[in-house]
Amino acid sequence: MSGAQELWDLGSLQFFGKVSASISHEIKNVLAVIRETSGLMEDLILMNRKGKPLDVERLKNLAEKIRRQTGRADEIVKNMNRFAHSVDEPVKTVAVKDCVELILSLFQRSAGMRGVVLQADLPEDAVTVTANLFFLQNLLGNLVEIAVDGAGDEKRIRVGARKCPEGVDVIFRGLQPFSPSEMEESLDVPTRRLLALLEAKLNFDVDQQALVVHFPVSRSSLGGEEGPGPG
Amino acid sequence: MRVLLVDDEQELVVTLAERLSLRGIDADWAATAEEALEKVKDHTYDVAVLDVKIPRMSGLDLKRHIEKIQPGIRFIFMTGHGSERDFEIGAAEAGEEYYLVKPVKLELLIAKMNELMKTEGGQ
């Protein structure tokens, strides 16, 4: 099987496309706000030329709005850059906190479209996994989508991580009550393949209404050093 | 002409509404589908300009809800998404001419609104 076919079967090309489309959508929104705000500034200046007094404070507020939106665009592009660099190395030591925070940022909008808020609930101390960063992001992105689809009444998915003696767990909390067997059956083929590829195992914590993805010790580093994190 | 602008980018619709008002177009705005439906219950609009992707409800679903309350209202869609599938679905609902990709030129938006005003009872 060709590398491209393998990536297709893993859903990775689709994942890359989905994230890229979401980012471009975000940037388009920012550009639209900047265009209208600068347009309004031009309108006010034009009206001033026709004799209407110019409210300097108003202009200042509009300039501030443009500055704020460029800051927002800068964050979006930084995230895009980090995501793009996730394919630089086949395997690396990844800071789980950085990786989860990036994925939550990238999926915040699509979750919001479904009325769900994503929240990072991560320890500051080093929890690292040695893995292919892109596949790890792909898997976590798929699990975010599964969690969002199954979100409970609070409509808030909290994503945490913890060291455990056998490895590292990433936990998705805030789901509605579910049946583990039905959840297991609903997993799509790419998610199953990514779990196998990363030697990870998905567990269902019914009491906590949580999904737990476990990375074994062979794939994880239990602390001490902070991983270099993504790109 | 009275128009309703609906987009979860509040800063966008607020500014757009003000720019339209400066050009003599009476514009209200809403940042959620729920707010939009409340406004449609209280006021009569000639044109609704809807973002295709609104939290909890797609712009296409919102169009159907609005039409039930105000049959005959005309629609323009604005989108930040340029996928072929999105385009086909949006264009099928509003007509290719009335499915605009952000950022949209104000003059073009007003021209589209004026075109729609000449049609009988919407698309």
CSV table of C-alpha atoms in Angstrom, one decimal:
chain,number,residue,atom,x,y,z
A,1,MET,CA,0.0,0.0,0.0
A,2,SER,CA,1.3,3.4,-0.9
A,3,GLY,CA,2.1,6.0,1.8
A,4,ALA,CA,-0.6,8.3,0.5
A,5,GLN,CA,-3.2,5.4,0.5
A,6,GLU,CA,-2.2,4.6,4.1
A,7,LEU,CA,-2.7,8.2,5.1
A,8,TRP,CA,-6.1,8.2,3.4
A,9,ASP,CA,-7.2,5.0,5.1
A,10,LEU,CA,-6.1,6.4,8.5
A,11,GLY,CA,-8.3,9.4,7.8
A,12,SER,CA,-5.2,11.6,8.2
A,13,LEU,CA,-5.5,13.5,4.9
A,14,GLN,CA,-9.2,14.2,5.7
A,15,PHE,CA,-8.1,15.3,9.2
A,16,PHE,CA,-5.5,17.6,7.7
A,17,GLY,CA,-8.1,19.0,5.3
A,18,LYS,CA,-10.7,19.5,8.0
A,19,VAL,CA,-8.4,21.4,10.3
A,20,SER,CA,-7.0,23.5,7.4
A,21,ALA,CA,-10.6,24.4,6.3
A,22,SER,CA,-11.6,25.3,9.8
A,23,ILE,CA,-8.5,27.6,10.1
A,24,SER,CA,-9.2,29.3,6.8
A,25,HIS,CA,-12.8,29.9,7.9
A,26,GLU,CA,-11.5,31.5,11.1
A,27,ILE,CA,-9.2,33.7,9.1
A,28,LYS,CA,-11.9,34.7,6.7
A,29,ASN,CA,-14.1,35.8,9.6
A,30,VAL,CA,-11.3,38.0,11.0
A,31,LEU,CA,-10.7,39.5,7.6
A,32,ALA,CA,-14.4,40.3,7.2
A,33,VAL,CA,-14.4,42.1,10.6
A,34,ILE,CA,-11.2,44.1,9.7
A,35,ARG,CA,-12.7,45.0,6.3
A,36,GLU,CA,-15.9,46.3,7.7
A,37,THR,CA,-14.2,48.1,10.6
A,38,SER,CA,-11.8,49.9,8.3
A,39,GLY,CA,-14.7,50.5,5.9
A,40,LEU,CA,-16.6,52.2,8.8
A,41,MET,CA,-13.5,54.4,9.5
A,42,GLU,CA,-13.5,55.5,5.9
A,43,ASP,CA,-17.2,56.2,6.0
A,44,LEU,CA,-16.7,58.4,9.1
A,45,ILE,CA,-13.8,60.3,7.4
A,46,LEU,CA,-15.8,60.8,4.3
A,47,MET,CA,-18.7,62.2,6.3
A,48,ASN,CA,-16.2,64.5,8.1
A,49,ARG,CA,-15.1,65.9,4.7
A,50,LYS,CA,-18.8,66.6,4.1
A,51,GLY,CA,-18.9,68.6,7.3
A,52,LYS,CA,-19.9,66.1,10.0
A,53,PRO,CA,-17.7,66.4,13.1
A,54,LEU,CA,-15.3,63.6,13.5
A,55,ASP,CA,-15.4,61.7,16.9
A,56,VAL,CA,-11.8,61.0,17.6
A,57,GLU,CA,-12.6,58.7,20.4
A,58,ARG,CA,-14.8,56.7,18.0
A,59,LEU,CA,-11.9,56.4,15.6
A,60,LYS,CA,-9.6,55.3,18.4
A,61,ASN,CA,-12.1,52.5,19.4
A,62,LEU,CA,-12.3,51.3,15.8
A,63,ALA,CA,-8.5,51.2,15.4
A,64,GLU,CA,-8.4,49.3,18.7
A,65,LYS,CA,-10.9,46.8,17.3
A,66,ILE,CA,-8.6,46.3,14.2
A,67,ARG,CA,-5.6,45.8,16.5
A,68,ARG,CA,-7.5,43.2,18.5
A,69,GLN,CA,-8.6,41.3,15.4
A,70,THR,CA,-5.0,41.2,14.1
A,71,GLY,CA,-4.0,39.7,17.4
A,72,ARG,CA,-6.7,37.1,17.0
A,73,ALA,CA,-5.5,36.3,13.5
A,74,ASP,CA,-1.9,36.1,14.7
A,75,GLU,CA,-3.0,33.4,17.3
A,76,ILE,CA,-4.9,31.5,14.5
A,77,VAL,CA,-1.8,31.6,12.2
A,78,LYS,CA,0.5,30.5,15.1
A,79,ASN,CA,-1.7,27.5,15.7
A,80,MET,CA,-1.8,26.8,12.0
A,81,ASN,CA,2.0,26.9,11.9
A,82,ARG,CA,2.3,24.6,14.9
A,83,PHE,CA,-0.1,22.2,13.3
A,84,ALA,CA,1.7,22.3,10.0
A,85,HIS,CA,5.0,21.5,11.7
A,86,SER,CA,3.5,18.4,13.3
A,87,VAL,CA,4.6,16.4,10.3
A,88,ASP,CA,8.3,17.5,10.5
A,89,GLU,CA,9.6,14.5,12.4
A,90,PRO,CA,8.3,10.9,12.3
A,91,VAL,CA,8.6,10.4,16.1
A,92,LYS,CA,9.3,12.9,18.9
A,93,THR,CA,8.7,13.5,22.6
A,94,VAL,CA,5.5,15.5,22.9
A,95,ALA,CA,4.4,17.5,25.8
A,96,VAL,CA,0.8,16.3,26.2
A,97,LYS,CA,-0.4,19.6,27.7
A,98,ASP,CA,0.8,21.5,24.5
A,99,CYS,CA,-0.6,19.0,22.2
A,100,VAL,CA,-4.1,18.8,23.8
A,101,GLU,CA,-4.3,22.6,24.1
A,102,LEU,CA,-3.5,23.0,20.4
A,103,ILE,CA,-6.1,20.4,19.4
A,104,LEU,CA,-8.7,22.1,21.6
A,105,SER,CA,-7.9,25.5,20.0
A,106,LEU,CA,-8.3,24.0,16.5
A,107,PHE,CA,-11.6,22.3,17.4
A,108,GLN,CA,-13.1,25.1,19.5
A,109,ARG,CA,-15.1,26.5,16.6
A,110,SER,CA,-16.5,23.2,15.3
A,111,ALA,CA,-17.5,22.3,18.9
A,112,GLY,CA,-19.1,25.7,19.3
A,113,MET,CA,-21.2,25.1,16.2
A,114,ARG,CA,-22.7,22.2,18.1
A,115,GLY,CA,-23.2,24.3,21.2
A,116,VAL,CA,-20.3,22.6,23.1
A,117,VAL,CA,-17.4,24.3,24.9
A,118,LEU,CA,-14.0,22.6,25.1
A,119,GLN,CA,-11.9,23.2,28.2
A,120,ALA,CA,-8.4,22.1,29.0
A,121,ASP,CA,-8.0,20.7,32.5
A,122,LEU,CA,-4.3,19.8,32.4
A,123,PRO,CA,-1.5,19.4,34.9
A,124,GLU,CA,1.4,21.9,34.7
A,125,ASP,CA,4.0,19.2,35.4
A,126,ALA,CA,5.6,17.2,32.6
A,127,VAL,CA,3.5,14.5,31.1
A,128,THR,CA,5.1,13.4,27.8
A,129,VAL,CA,4.4,10.9,25.2
A,130,THR,CA,6.9,9.7,22.6
A,131,ALA,CA,4.9,9.4,19.4
A,132,ASN,CA,4.3,10.5,15.9
A,133,LEU,CA,2.9,14.0,16.7
A,134,PHE,CA,0.6,14.2,13.7
A,135,PHE,CA,-1.0,10.8,14.3
A,136,LEU,CA,-1.4,11.8,18.0
A,137,GLN,CA,-3.1,15.0,17.1
A,138,ASN,CA,-5.3,13.1,14.6
A,139,LEU,CA,-6.3,10.6,17.3
A,140,LEU,CA,-7.0,13.3,19.9
A,141,GLY,CA,-9.0,15.3,17.3
A,142,ASN,CA,-11.2,12.3,16.5
A,143,LEU,CA,-11.8,11.7,20.2
A,144,VAL,CA,-12.7,15.4,20.7
A,145,GLU,CA,-15.3,15.0,18.0
A,146,ILE,CA,-16.7,11.8,19.5
A,147,ALA,CA,-16.8,13.5,22.9
A,148,VAL,CA,-18.6,16.6,21.5
A,149,ASP,CA,-21.2,14.4,19.8
A,150,GLY,CA,-21.8,12.7,23.2
A,151,ALA,CA,-21.6,15.8,25.4
A,152,GLY,CA,-23.8,15.8,28.5
A,153,ASP,CA,-26.3,18.5,29.6
A,154,GLU,CA,-23.6,20.9,30.7
A,155,LYS,CA,-22.3,21.0,27.1
A,156,ARG,CA,-18.7,21.3,28.3
A,157,ILE,CA,-16.0,18.7,27.4
A,158,ARG,CA,-13.0,18.9,29.8
A,159,VAL,CA,-9.8,17.3,28.7
A,160,GLY,CA,-7.3,16.3,31.3
A,161,ALA,CA,-4.1,14.2,31.4
A,162,ARG,CA,-2.4,12.2,34.2
A,163,LYS,CA,0.7,10.0,34.7
A,164,CYS,CA,0.0,6.5,35.8
A,165,PRO,CA,2.5,3.7,36.5
A,166,GLU,CA,1.8,2.0,33.2
A,167,GLY,CA,1.9,5.2,31.1
A,168,VAL,CA,-0.1,8.3,30.5
A,169,ASP,CA,-3.9,8.8,30.3
A,170,VAL,CA,-5.7,11.5,28.4
A,171,ILE,CA,-9.2,11.9,29.8
A,172,PHE,CA,-12.3,13.4,28.1
A,173,ARG,CA,-14.9,14.3,30.7
A,174,GLY,CA,-18.4,15.7,30.5
A,175,LEU,CA,-20.2,13.1,28.4
A,176,GLN,CA,-23.8,12.0,28.8
A,177,PRO,CA,-24.4,8.5,30.2
A,178,PHE,CA,-23.3,6.0,27.6
A,179,SER,CA,-23.0,2.3,26.9
A,180,PRO,CA,-19.4,1.2,26.6
A,181,SER,CA,-20.3,-1.5,24.0
A,182,GLU,CA,-22.3,1.0,21.9
A,183,MET,CA,-19.5,3.5,22.2
A,184,GLU,CA,-16.9,0.8,21.2
A,185,GLU,CA,-19.0,-0.1,18.2
A,186,SER,CA,-19.4,3.5,17.1
A,187,LEU,CA,-15.7,4.0,16.7
A,188,ASP,CA,-14.8,4.5,13.1
A,189,VAL,CA,-12.1,2.6,11.3
A,190,PRO,CA,-9.5,5.4,11.2
A,191,THR,CA,-9.8,5.9,14.9
A,192,ARG,CA,-9.3,2.2,15.6
A,193,ARG,CA,-6.3,2.2,13.3
A,194,LEU,CA,-4.8,5.2,14.9
A,195,LEU,CA,-5.2,3.7,18.4
A,196,ALA,CA,-3.4,0.6,17.1
A,197,LEU,CA,-0.7,2.6,15.4
A,198,LEU,CA,0.0,4.6,18.6
A,199,GLU,CA,-0.2,1.4,20.7
A,200,ALA,CA,-2.9,3.3,22.7
A,201,LYS,CA,-6.1,1.8,24.2
A,202,LEU,CA,-9.4,3.5,24.7
A,203,ASN,CA,-11.2,2.8,27.9
A,204,PHE,CA,-14.7,3.8,28.9
A,205,ASP,CA,-15.2,5.1,32.5
A,206,VAL,CA,-19.0,4.9,32.9
A,207,ASP,CA,-18.9,6.2,36.5
A,208,GLN,CA,-17.0,9.3,35.5
A,209,GLN,CA,-18.9,9.5,32.2
A,210,ALA,CA,-15.4,9.8,30.6
A,211,LEU,CA,-13.4,8.5,27.7
A,212,VAL,CA,-9.8,7.6,28.7
A,213,VAL,CA,-7.1,7.0,26.1
A,214,HIS,CA,-4.2,5.2,27.6
A,215,PHE,CA,-0.6,5.5,26.2
A,216,PRO,CA,1.6,2.6,27.5
A,217,VAL,CA,4.9,3.2,29.2
A,218,SER,CA,6.8,2.1,26.1
A,219,ARG,CA,5.3,5.1,24.3
A,220,SER,CA,5.4,7.5,27.2
A,221,SER,CA,7.8,9.3,29.5
A,222,LEU,CA,6.6,9.6,33.1
A,223,GLY,CA,8.0,13.0,33.8
A,224,GLY,CA,11.0,14.8,35.0
A,225,GLU,CA,12.0,16.4,31.7
A,226,GLU,CA,9.5,18.6,29.8
A,227,GLY,CA,9.2,17.4,26.3
A,228,PRO,CA,10.1,19.8,23.5
A,229,GLY,CA,6.4,20.0,22.5
A,230,PRO,CA,5.1,20.5,19.0
A,231,GLY,CA,7.0,22.7,16.5
B,1,MET,CA,-35.6,48.5,3.0
B,2,ARG,CA,-35.3,46.7,6.4
B,3,VAL,CA,-32.7,43.9,6.7
B,4,LEU,CA,-31.7,41.5,9.4
B,5,LEU,CA,-28.0,40.5,9.6
B,6,VAL,CA,-27.2,37.2,11.4
B,7,ASP,CA,-23.7,36.1,12.2
B,8,ASP,CA,-22.0,34.8,15.4
B,9,GLU,CA,-19.1,37.2,14.6
B,10,GLN,CA,-20.8,40.0,16.5
B,11,GLU,CA,-18.2,42.6,15.7
B,12,LEU,CA,-18.9,41.9,12.0
B,13,VAL,CA,-22.7,42.3,12.1
B,14,VAL,CA,-22.6,45.3,14.4
B,15,THR,CA,-20.3,47.2,12.1
B,16,LEU,CA,-22.1,46.0,8.9
B,17,ALA,CA,-25.4,47.2,10.4
B,18,GLU,CA,-24.0,50.6,11.1
B,19,ARG,CA,-22.5,51.0,7.6
B,20,LEU,CA,-25.8,50.0,6.0
B,21,SER,CA,-27.6,52.5,8.3
B,22,LEU,CA,-25.3,55.2,7.1
B,23,ARG,CA,-26.5,54.4,3.5
B,24,GLY,CA,-30.1,54.6,4.5
B,25,ILE,CA,-30.8,50.9,5.0
B,26,ASP,CA,-32.6,50.0,8.2
B,27,ALA,CA,-30.4,47.2,9.6
B,28,ASP,CA,-30.9,45.0,12.7
B,29,TRP,CA,-28.4,42.3,13.7
B,30,ALA,CA,-28.4,39.1,15.7
B,31,ALA,CA,-25.4,36.9,16.8
B,32,THR,CA,-27.4,33.7,17.4
B,33,ALA,CA,-30.2,31.9,15.7
B,34,GLU,CA,-32.4,32.3,18.8
B,35,GLU,CA,-32.0,36.1,18.7
B,36,ALA,CA,-32.7,36.2,15.0
B,37,LEU,CA,-35.9,34.3,15.4
B,38,GLU,CA,-37.0,36.6,18.3
B,39,LYS,CA,-36.4,39.6,16.0
B,40,VAL,CA,-38.3,38.1,13.1
B,41,LYS,CA,-41.3,37.6,15.4
B,42,ASP,CA,-41.2,41.2,16.4
B,43,HIS,CA,-40.3,43.0,13.1
B,44,THR,CA,-40.9,42.6,9.4
B,45,TYR,CA,-37.8,42.4,7.3
B,46,ASP,CA,-37.4,42.6,3.5
B,47,VAL,CA,-34.1,40.7,3.4
B,48,ALA,CA,-32.2,38.4,5.9
B,49,VAL,CA,-28.4,38.0,5.5
B,50,LEU,CA,-27.4,34.8,7.1
B,51,ASP,CA,-24.0,33.3,7.9
B,52,VAL,CA,-24.0,29.7,6.7
B,53,LYS,CA,-22.5,28.3,9.9
B,54,ILE,CA,-24.2,29.6,13.1
B,55,PRO,CA,-23.7,27.9,16.5
B,56,ARG,CA,-26.3,25.2,17.2
B,57,MET,CA,-28.2,25.8,13.9
B,58,SER,CA,-27.0,26.0,10.3
B,59,GLY,CA,-27.9,29.1,8.3
B,60,LEU,CA,-30.0,26.9,6.0
B,61,ASP,CA,-32.1,25.6,9.0
B,62,LEU,CA,-32.5,29.1,10.2
B,63,LYS,CA,-33.7,30.2,6.8
B,64,ARG,CA,-36.5,27.6,7.0
B,65,HIS,CA,-37.5,28.7,10.5
B,66,ILE,CA,-37.6,32.3,9.4
B,67,GLU,CA,-39.6,31.5,6.3
B,68,LYS,CA,-42.3,29.9,8.5
B,69,ILE,CA,-42.6,33.1,10.5
B,70,GLN,CA,-42.2,35.5,7.6
B,71,PRO,CA,-43.1,33.9,4.2
B,72,GLY,CA,-41.8,36.0,1.4
B,73,ILE,CA,-38.7,37.3,3.1
B,74,ARG,CA,-35.6,37.2,0.8
B,75,PHE,CA,-32.3,35.7,1.7
B,76,ILE,CA,-28.6,36.2,1.1
B,77,PHE,CA,-26.0,33.8,2.6
B,78,MET,CA,-22.5,34.8,3.6
B,79,THR,CA,-19.9,32.2,4.3
B,80,GLY,CA,-16.3,31.9,5.3
B,81,HIS,CA,-16.3,28.3,3.9
B,82,GLY,CA,-15.4,27.7,0.3
B,83,SER,CA,-15.9,24.0,-0.1
B,84,GLU,CA,-17.6,22.8,-3.2
B,85,ARG,CA,-20.2,20.9,-1.2
B,86,ASP,CA,-21.1,23.9,0.9
B,87,PHE,CA,-21.3,26.1,-2.2
B,88,GLU,CA,-23.7,23.6,-3.9
B,89,ILE,CA,-26.0,23.4,-0.9
B,90,GLY,CA,-26.0,27.1,-0.2
B,91,ALA,CA,-26.4,28.0,-3.9
B,92,ALA,CA,-29.3,25.6,-4.1
B,93,GLU,CA,-31.1,27.3,-1.3
B,94,ALA,CA,-30.3,30.9,-2.1
B,95,GLY,CA,-29.2,30.9,-5.8
B,96,GLU,CA,-25.6,31.2,-6.8
B,97,GLU,CA,-25.9,34.9,-7.1
B,98,TYR,CA,-26.9,35.3,-3.4
B,99,TYR,CA,-24.3,33.1,-1.8
B,100,LEU,CA,-21.4,35.4,-1.0
B,101,VAL,CA,-18.0,34.4,0.3
B,102,LYS,CA,-16.5,36.5,3.1
B,103,PRO,CA,-15.0,39.1,3.2
B,104,VAL,CA,-17.9,40.6,1.2
B,105,LYS,CA,-17.7,44.0,-0.5
B,106,LEU,CA,-20.4,46.3,1.0
B,107,GLU,CA,-21.3,47.6,-2.4
B,108,LEU,CA,-21.8,44.1,-3.7
B,109,LEU,CA,-24.0,43.2,-0.7
B,110,ILE,CA,-26.2,46.3,-1.2
B,111,ALA,CA,-26.4,45.6,-4.9
B,112,LYS,CA,-27.6,42.0,-4.1
B,113,MET,CA,-30.2,43.4,-1.6
B,114,ASN,CA,-31.5,45.8,-4.2
B,115,GLU,CA,-31.7,43.0,-6.8
B,116,LEU,CA,-33.7,40.9,-4.4
B,117,MET,CA,-36.1,43.8,-3.6
B,118,LYS,CA,-37.2,43.7,-7.2
B,119,THR,CA,-38.2,40.1,-7.0
B,120,GLU,CA,-41.7,39.0,-5.9
B,121,GLY,CA,-41.8,37.5,-2.4
B,122,GLY,CA,-38.3,36.2,-2.3
B,123,GLN,CA,-36.7,33.3,-4.2
